[in-house]
Coordinates of C-alpha atoms and ligand atoms in Angstrom, one line a residue:
X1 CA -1.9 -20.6 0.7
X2 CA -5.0 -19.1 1.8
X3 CA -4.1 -15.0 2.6
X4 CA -6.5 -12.9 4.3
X5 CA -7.5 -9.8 2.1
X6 CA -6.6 -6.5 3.0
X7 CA -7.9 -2.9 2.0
X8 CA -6.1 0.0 2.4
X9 CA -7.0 3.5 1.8
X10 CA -4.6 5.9 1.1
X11 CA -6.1 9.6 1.7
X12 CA -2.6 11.1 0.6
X13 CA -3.1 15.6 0.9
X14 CA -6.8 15.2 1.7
X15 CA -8.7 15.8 4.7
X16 CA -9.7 17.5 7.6
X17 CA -10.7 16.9 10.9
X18 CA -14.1 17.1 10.0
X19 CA -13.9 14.4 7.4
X20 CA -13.0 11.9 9.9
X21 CA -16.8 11.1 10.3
X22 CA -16.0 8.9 7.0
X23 CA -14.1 7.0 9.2
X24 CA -17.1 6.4 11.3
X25 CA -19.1 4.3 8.5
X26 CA -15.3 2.3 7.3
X27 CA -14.7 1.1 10.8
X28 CA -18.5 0.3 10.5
X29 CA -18.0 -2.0 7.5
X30 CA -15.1 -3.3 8.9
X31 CA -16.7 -5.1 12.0
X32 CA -19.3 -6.5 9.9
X33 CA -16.5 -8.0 7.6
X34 CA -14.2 -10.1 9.9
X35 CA -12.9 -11.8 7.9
X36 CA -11.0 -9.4 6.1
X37 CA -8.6 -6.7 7.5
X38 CA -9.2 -2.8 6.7
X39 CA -6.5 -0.4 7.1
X40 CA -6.5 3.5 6.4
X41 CA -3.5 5.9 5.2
X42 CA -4.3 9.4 6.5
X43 CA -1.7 12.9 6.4
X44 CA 0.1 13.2 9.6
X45 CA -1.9 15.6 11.6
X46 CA -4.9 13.2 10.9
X47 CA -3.5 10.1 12.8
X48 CA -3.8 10.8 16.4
X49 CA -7.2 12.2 15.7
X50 CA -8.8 8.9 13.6
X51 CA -6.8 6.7 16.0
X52 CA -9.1 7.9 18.6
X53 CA -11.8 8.5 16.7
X54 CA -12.3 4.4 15.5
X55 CA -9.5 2.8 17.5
X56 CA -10.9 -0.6 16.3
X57 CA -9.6 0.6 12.3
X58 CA -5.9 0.4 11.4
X59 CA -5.0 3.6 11.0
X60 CA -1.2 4.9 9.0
X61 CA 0.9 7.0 8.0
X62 CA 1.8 7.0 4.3
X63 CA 5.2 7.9 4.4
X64 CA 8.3 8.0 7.4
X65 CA 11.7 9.2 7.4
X66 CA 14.4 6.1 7.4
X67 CA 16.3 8.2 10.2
X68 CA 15.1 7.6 14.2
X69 CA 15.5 10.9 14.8
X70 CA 17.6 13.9 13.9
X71 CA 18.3 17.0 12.1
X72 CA 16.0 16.6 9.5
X73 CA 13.9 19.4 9.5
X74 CA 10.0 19.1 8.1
X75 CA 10.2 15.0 8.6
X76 CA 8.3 12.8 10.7
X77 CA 9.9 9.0 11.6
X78 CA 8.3 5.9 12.5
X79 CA 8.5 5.8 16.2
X80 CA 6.3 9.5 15.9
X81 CA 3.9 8.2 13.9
X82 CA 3.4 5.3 15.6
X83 CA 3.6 7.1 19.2
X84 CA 0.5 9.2 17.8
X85 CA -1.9 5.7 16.9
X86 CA -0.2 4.1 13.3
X87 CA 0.1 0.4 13.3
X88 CA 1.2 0.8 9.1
X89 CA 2.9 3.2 7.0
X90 CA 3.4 3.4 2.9
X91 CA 6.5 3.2 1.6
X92 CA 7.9 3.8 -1.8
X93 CA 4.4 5.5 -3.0
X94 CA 4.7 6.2 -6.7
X95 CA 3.4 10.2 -5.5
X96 CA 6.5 10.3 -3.6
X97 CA 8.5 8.9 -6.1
X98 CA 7.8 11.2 -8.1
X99 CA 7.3 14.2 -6.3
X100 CA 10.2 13.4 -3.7
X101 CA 12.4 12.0 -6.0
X102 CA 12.6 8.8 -3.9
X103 CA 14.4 5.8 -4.7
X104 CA 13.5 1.9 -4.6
X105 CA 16.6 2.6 -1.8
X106 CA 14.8 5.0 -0.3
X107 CA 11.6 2.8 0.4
X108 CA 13.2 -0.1 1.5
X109 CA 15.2 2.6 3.6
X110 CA 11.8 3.3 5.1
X111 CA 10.7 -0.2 5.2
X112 CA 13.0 -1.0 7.3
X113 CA 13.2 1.6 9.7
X114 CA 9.0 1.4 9.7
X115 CA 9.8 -2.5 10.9
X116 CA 12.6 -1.5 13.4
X117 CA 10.0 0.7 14.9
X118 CA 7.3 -1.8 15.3
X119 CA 5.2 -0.6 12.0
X120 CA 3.5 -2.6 9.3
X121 CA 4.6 -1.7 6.0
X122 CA 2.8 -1.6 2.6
X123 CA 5.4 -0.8 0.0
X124 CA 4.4 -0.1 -3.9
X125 CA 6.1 -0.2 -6.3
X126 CA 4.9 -0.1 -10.6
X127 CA 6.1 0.7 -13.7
X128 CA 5.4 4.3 -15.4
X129 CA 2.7 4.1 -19.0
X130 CA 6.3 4.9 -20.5
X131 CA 7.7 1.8 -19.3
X132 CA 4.6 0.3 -20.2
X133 CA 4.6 0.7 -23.5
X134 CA 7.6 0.0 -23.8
X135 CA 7.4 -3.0 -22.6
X136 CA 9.5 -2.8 -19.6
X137 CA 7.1 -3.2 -16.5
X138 CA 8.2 -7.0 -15.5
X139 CA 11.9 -5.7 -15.4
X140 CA 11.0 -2.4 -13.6
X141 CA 8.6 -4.0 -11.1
X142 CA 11.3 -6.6 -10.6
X143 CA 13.9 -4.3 -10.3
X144 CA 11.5 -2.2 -7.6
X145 CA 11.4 -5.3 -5.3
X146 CA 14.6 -6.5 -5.5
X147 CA 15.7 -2.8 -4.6
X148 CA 12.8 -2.0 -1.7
X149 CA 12.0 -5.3 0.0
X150 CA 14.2 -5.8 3.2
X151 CA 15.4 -9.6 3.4
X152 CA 13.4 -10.0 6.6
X153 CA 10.3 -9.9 4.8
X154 CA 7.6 -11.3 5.7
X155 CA 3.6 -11.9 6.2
X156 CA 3.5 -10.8 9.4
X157 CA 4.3 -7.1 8.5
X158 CA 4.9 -6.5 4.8
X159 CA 2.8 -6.5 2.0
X160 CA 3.9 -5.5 -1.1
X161 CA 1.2 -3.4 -3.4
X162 CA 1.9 -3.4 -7.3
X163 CA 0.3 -0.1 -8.5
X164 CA 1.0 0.7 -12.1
X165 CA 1.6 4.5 -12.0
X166 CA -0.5 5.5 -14.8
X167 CA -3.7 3.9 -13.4
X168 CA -3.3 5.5 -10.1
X169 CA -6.0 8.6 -10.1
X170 CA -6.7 8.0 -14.1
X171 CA -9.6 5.7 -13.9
X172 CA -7.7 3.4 -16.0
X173 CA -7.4 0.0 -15.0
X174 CA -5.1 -2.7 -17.2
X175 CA -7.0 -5.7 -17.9
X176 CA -7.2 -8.5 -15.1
X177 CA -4.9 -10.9 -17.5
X178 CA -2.2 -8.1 -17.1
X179 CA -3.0 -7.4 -13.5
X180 CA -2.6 -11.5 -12.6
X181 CA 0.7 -11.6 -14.4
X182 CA 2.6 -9.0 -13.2
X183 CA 1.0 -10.2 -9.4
X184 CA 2.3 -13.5 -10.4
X185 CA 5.5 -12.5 -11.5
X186 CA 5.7 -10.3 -8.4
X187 CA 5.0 -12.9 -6.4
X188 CA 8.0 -15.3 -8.2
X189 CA 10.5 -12.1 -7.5
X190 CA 10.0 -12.0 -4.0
X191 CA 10.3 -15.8 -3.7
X192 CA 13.9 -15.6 -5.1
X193 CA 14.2 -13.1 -2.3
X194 CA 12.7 -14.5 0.8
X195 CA 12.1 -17.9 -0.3
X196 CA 8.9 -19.8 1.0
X197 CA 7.8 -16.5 3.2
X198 CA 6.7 -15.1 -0.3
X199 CA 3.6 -17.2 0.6
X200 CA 2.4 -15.4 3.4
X201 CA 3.1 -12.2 1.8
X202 CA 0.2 -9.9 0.7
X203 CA 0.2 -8.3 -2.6
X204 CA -2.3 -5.8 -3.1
X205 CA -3.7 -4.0 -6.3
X206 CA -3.8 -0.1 -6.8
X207 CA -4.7 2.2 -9.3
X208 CA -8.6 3.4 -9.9
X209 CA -10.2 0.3 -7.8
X210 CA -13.7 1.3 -7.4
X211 CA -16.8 -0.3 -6.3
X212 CA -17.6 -0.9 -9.5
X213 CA -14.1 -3.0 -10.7
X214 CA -13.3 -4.1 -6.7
X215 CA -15.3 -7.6 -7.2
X216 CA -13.7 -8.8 -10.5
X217 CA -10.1 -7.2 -9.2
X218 CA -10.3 -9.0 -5.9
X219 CA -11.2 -12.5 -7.3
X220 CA -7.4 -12.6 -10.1
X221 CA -5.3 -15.3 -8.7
X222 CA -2.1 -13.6 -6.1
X223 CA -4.2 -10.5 -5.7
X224 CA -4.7 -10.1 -2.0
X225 CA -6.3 -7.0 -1.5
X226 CA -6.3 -3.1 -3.1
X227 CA -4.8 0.2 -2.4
X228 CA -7.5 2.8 -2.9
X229 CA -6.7 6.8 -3.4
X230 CA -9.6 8.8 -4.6
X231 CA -12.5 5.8 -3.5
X232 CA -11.1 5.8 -0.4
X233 CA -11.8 9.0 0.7
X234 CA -15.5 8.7 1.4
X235 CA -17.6 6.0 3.1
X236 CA -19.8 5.8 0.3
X237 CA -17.4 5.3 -2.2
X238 CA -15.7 2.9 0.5
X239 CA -17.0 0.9 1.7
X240 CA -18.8 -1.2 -1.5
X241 CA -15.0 -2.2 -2.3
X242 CA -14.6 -3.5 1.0
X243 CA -17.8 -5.1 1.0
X244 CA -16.4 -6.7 -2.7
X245 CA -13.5 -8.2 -0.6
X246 CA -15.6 -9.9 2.1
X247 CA -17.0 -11.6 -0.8
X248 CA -14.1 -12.6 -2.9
Ligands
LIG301 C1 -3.1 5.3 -4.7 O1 -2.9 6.5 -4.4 O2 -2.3 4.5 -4.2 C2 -4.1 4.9 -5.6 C3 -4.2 3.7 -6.0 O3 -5.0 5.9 -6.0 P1 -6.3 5.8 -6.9 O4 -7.1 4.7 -6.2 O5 -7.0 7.1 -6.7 O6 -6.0 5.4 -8.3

């Protein structure tokens, strides 16, 4: 089945408002690629700001609380975000796993309530380098999705993003045989989930996707797109991998 490709950024604790000029040149790229869609994950305060700045860019938030609303001091949920301009929010980032201590629960948790509230969702999930060398990154990553992805699943509003944790910011890459078989086997685990749907459903590369790797990245078999930290934070840097996935 023929999926449209989709870039994200993800700007996680960068930027100001004077940064959102970058945004100016993305949008930019993204009319002159139509045949792609372009999306941008920026810290809370950003997204009414770029939402007005290039309304024609999908702009989101990169996390939301699972709660509607509530005592919850210091959290933002999905009906805010999207009240100030988000179409999309990240779930399950491996940063927050980390950092937050969140579960595979947790992000389908968020998911969810990011659905309920009329959000697109990209959720990650990815195996640590210890679980890589270990061996274990097919049972983690299927583990992750059987854990995070809501039954109700589907094209429409969920991609799933496979972002090995110790690629993300490293400029380490694995190759593009290991990168089409754990997209592939991805791909199989959701299928057990949500049957034929798995189809429709984007799954995007992330971890140190540059102009430079973007091209050979975007053309593996099941990868439909790429999450983008560090590249994503500039126009310059930018907007080449976009221009890589009009082409693919
Ligand atoms: C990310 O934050 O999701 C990511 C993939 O980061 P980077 O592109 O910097 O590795």
């Amino acid at each position: 089945m023929a999926r449209r490709k989709l870039v994200a950024g993800n700007w996680k604790m960068h930027g100001s408002l004077g940064s959102l000029s970058e945004l100016d040149g993305v949008a930019a790229a993204a009319r002159q690629a139509p045949g792609i869609d372009v999306a941008v994950a920026v810290p809370f305060t950003l997204i009414a700001p770029a939402a007005l700045r290039v309304p024609g860019l999908a702009i989101g938030a990169e996390d939301v609380h699972e709660a509607e609303r509530g005592a919850h001091t210091g959290c933002v949920s999905a009906a805010m975000v999207k009240e100030a301009g988000a179409t999309f929010t990240l779930a399950g980032h491996s940063e927050r796993r980390a950092d937050q201590h969140e579960t595979s629960h947790d992000a389908w948790a968020k998911a969810a309530a990011a659905h309920r509230a009329g959000l697109r969702v990209i959720l990650c999930c990815g195996e640590t380098e210890a679980e890589h060398n270990a061996g274990r990154a097919e049972r983690v990553v299927q583990s992750q999705i059987e854990k995070s992805v809501p039954d109700d699943a589907d094209g429409d509003w969920f991609t799933l993003a496979y972002e090995p944790r110790w690629a993300i910011g490293t400029g380490r890459t694995p190759t593009l045989e290991q990168i089409g078989a754990m997209h592939a086997i991805a791909r199989a685990k959701l299928a057990t989930m949500i049957g034929d749907r798995a189809q429709a459903v984007r799954i995007l590369y992330g971890g140190s996707v540059t102009g430079d790797n973007a091209g050979a990245i975007l053309a593996v078999e099941h990868v439909d797109g790429a999450l983008v930290g560090g590249a994503s934070l500039t126009a310059a840097k930018f907007v080449p991998i976009i221009a890589a996935a009009a082409d693919a």
